[in-house]
Coordinates of N, CA, C and O in Angstrom, one line a residue:
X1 N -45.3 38.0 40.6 CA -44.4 39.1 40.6 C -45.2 40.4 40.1 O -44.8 41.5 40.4
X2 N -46.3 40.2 39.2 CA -46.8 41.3 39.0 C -47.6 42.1 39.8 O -47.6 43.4 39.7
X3 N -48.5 41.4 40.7 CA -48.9 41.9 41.8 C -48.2 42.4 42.3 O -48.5 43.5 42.7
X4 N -47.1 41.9 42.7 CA -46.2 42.5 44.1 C -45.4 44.0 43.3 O -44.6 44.6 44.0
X5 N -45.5 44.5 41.9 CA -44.8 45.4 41.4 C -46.1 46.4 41.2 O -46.1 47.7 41.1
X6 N -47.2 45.7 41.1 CA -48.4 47.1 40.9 C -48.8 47.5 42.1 O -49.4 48.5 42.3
X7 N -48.4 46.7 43.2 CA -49.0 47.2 45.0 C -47.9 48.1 45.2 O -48.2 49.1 45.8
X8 N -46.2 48.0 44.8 CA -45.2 48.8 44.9 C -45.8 50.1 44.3 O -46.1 51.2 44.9
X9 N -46.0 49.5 43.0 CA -46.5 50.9 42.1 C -47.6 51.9 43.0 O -47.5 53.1 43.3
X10 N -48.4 51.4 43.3 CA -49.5 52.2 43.5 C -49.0 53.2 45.2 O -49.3 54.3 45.6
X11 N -48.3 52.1 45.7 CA -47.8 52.8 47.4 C -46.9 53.9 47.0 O -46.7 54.8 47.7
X12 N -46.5 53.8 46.1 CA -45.3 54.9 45.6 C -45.9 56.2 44.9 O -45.3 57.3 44.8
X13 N -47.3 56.0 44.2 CA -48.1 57.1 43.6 C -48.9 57.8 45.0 O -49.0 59.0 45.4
X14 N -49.6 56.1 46.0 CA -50.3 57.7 46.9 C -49.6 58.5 47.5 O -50.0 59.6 47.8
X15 N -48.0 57.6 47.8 CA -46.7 58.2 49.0 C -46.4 59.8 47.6 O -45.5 60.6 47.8
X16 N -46.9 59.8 47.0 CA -46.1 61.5 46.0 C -47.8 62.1 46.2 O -48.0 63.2 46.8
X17 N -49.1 61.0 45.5 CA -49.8 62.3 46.4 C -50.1 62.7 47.9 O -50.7 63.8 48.0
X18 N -49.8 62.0 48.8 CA -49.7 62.4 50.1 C -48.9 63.8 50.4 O -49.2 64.8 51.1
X19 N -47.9 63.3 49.6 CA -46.8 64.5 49.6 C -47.0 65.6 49.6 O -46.7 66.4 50.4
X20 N -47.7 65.7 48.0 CA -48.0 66.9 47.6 C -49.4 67.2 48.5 O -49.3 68.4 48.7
X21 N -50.1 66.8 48.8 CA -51.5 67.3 49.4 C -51.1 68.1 50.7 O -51.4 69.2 51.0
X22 N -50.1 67.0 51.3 CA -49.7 67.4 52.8 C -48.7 69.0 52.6 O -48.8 70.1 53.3
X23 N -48.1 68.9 51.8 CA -47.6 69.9 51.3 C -48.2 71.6 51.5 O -48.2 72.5 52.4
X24 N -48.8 71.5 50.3 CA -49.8 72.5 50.4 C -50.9 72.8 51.4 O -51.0 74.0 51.8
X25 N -51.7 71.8 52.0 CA -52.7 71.8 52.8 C -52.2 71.9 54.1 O -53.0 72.4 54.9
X26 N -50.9 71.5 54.5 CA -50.7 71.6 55.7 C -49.1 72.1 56.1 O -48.9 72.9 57.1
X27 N -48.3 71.7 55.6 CA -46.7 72.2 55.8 C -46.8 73.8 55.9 O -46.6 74.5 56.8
X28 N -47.2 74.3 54.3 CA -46.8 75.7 53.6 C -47.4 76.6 54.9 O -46.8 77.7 55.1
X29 N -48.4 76.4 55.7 CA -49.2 77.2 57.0 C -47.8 77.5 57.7 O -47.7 78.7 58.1
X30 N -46.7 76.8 57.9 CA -45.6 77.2 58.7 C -44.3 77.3 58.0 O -43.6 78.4 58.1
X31 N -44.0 76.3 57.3 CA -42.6 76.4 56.3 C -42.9 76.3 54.2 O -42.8 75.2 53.5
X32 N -43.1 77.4 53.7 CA -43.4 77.4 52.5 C -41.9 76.6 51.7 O -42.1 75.8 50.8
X33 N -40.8 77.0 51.9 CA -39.5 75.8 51.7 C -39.6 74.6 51.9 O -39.1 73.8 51.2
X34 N -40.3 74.2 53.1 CA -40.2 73.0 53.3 C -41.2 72.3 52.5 O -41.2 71.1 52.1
X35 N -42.1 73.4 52.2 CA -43.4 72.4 51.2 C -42.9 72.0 50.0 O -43.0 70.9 49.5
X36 N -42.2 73.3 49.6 CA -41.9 73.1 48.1 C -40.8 72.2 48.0 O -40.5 71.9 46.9
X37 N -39.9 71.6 49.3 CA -39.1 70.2 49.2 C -40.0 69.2 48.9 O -40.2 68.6 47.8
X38 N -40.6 69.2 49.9 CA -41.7 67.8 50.0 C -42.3 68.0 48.5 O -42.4 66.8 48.2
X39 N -42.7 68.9 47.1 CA -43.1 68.7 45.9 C -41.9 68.6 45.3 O -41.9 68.3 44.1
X40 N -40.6 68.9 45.8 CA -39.7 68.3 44.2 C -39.1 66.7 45.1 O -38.1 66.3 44.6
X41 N -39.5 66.1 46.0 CA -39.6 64.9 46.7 C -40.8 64.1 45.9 O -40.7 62.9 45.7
X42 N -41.6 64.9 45.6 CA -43.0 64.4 45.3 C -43.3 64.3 43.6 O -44.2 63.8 42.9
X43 N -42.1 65.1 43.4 CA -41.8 65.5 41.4 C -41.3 64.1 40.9 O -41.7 63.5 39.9
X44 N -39.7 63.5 42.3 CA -39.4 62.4 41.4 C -40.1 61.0 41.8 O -40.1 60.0 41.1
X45 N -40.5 61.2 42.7 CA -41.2 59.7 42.9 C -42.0 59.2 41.2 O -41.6 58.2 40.6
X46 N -42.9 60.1 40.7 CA -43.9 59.1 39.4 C -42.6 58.4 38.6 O -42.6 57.2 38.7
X47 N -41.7 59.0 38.0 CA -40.7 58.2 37.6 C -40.0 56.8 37.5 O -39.8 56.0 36.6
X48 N -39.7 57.0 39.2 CA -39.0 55.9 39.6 C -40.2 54.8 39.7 O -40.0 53.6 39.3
X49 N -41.6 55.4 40.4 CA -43.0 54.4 40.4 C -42.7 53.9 38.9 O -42.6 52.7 38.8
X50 N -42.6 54.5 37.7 CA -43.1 53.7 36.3 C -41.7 52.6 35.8 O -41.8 51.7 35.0
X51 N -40.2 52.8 36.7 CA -39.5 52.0 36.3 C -39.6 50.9 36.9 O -39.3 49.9 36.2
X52 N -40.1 50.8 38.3 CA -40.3 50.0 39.5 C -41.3 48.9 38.3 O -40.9 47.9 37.7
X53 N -42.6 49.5 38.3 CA -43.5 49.2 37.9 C -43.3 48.3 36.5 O -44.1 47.4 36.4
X54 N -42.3 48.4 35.5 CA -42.1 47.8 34.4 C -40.9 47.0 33.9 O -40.6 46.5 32.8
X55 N -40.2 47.1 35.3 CA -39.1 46.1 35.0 C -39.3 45.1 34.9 O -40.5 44.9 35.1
X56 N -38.5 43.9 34.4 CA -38.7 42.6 34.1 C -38.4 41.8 35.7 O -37.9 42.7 36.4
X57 N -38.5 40.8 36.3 CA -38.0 40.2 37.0 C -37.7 38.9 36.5 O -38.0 38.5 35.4
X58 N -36.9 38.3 37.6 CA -36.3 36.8 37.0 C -36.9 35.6 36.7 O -36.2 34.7 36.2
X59 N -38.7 35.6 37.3 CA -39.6 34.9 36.8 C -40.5 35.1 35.6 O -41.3 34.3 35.1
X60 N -40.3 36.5 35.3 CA -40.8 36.8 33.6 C -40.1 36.7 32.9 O -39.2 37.4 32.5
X61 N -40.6 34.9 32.4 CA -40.0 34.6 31.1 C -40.3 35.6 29.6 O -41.5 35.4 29.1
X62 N -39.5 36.4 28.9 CA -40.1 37.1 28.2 C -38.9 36.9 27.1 O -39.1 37.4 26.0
X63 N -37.7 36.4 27.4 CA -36.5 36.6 27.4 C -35.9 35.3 26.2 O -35.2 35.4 25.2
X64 N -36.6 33.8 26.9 CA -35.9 32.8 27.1 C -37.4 32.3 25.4 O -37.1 31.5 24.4
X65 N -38.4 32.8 25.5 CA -39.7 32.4 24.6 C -39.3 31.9 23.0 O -38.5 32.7 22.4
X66 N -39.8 30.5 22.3 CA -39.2 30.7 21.1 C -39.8 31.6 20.7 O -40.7 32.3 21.3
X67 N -39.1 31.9 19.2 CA -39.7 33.2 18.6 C -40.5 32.4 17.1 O -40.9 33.0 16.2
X68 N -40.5 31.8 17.2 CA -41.0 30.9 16.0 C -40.1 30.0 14.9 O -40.2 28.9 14.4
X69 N -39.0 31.2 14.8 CA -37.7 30.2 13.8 C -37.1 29.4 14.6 O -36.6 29.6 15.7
X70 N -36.9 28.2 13.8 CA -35.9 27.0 14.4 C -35.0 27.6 14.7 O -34.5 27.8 15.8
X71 N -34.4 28.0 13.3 CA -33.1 27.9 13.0 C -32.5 29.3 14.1 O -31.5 29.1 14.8
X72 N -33.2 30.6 14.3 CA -32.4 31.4 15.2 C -32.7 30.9 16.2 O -31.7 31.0 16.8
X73 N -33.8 30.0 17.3 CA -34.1 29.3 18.3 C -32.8 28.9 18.9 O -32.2 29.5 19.9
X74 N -32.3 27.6 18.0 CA -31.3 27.3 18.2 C -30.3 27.7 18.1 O -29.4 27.2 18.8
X75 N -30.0 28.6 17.3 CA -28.9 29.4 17.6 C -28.1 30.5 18.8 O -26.9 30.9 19.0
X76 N -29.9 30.8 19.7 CA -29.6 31.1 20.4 C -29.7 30.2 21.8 O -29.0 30.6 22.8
X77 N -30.4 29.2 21.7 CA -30.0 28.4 22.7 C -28.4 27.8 22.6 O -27.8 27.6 23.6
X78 N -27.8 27.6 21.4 CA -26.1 27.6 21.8 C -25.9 28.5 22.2 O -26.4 28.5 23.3
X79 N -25.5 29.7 22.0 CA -25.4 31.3 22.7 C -25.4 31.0 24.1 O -24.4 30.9 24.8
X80 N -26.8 30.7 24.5 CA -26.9 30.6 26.0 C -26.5 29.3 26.9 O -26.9 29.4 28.0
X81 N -25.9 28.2 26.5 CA -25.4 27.2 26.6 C -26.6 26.2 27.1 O -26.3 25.2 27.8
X82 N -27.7 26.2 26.9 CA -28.8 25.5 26.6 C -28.8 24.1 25.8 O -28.3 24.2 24.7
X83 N -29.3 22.9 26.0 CA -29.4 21.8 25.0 C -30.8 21.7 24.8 O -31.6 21.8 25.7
X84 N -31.0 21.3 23.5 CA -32.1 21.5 23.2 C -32.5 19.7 22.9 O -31.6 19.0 22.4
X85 N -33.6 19.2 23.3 CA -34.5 17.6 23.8 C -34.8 17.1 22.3 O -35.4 16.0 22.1

């Protein structure tokens, strides 16, 4: 899962610099509005790339880990309706 969220990550950083390069380098020659869409298009992408990039998914156990104490362990495996071996 983590590969598949840093190859997301990274297509999402060059897709905002493309943006902006194409932007400037090539749009603004005919439509200067349309460039400066394509950079506030290109403003929110890093954002959404760093939440993409850091969410948990349902195979990162990070959640379920003991934490060292028995006693809250188990307390929270009742919580979660878990039996504990």
């Amino acid at each position: 899962m983590y590969a598949r969220r840093r190859h997301v990550y990274f297509a999402m950083m060059g897709t905002c610099l493309t943006l902006f390069v194409l932007a400037w380098a090539v749009v603004r020659l005919w439509s200067v509005p349309v460039a400066v869409g394509m950079c506030l298009v290109a403003m929110v992408i890093p954002p959404l790339a760093a939440v993409v990039a850091n969410r948990r998914g349902p195979d990162d156990r990070w959640w379920d880990d003991p934490s060292g104490d028995p006693k809250s362990d188990e307390w929270w495996d009742e919580l979660d309706g878990k039996r504990r071996r």
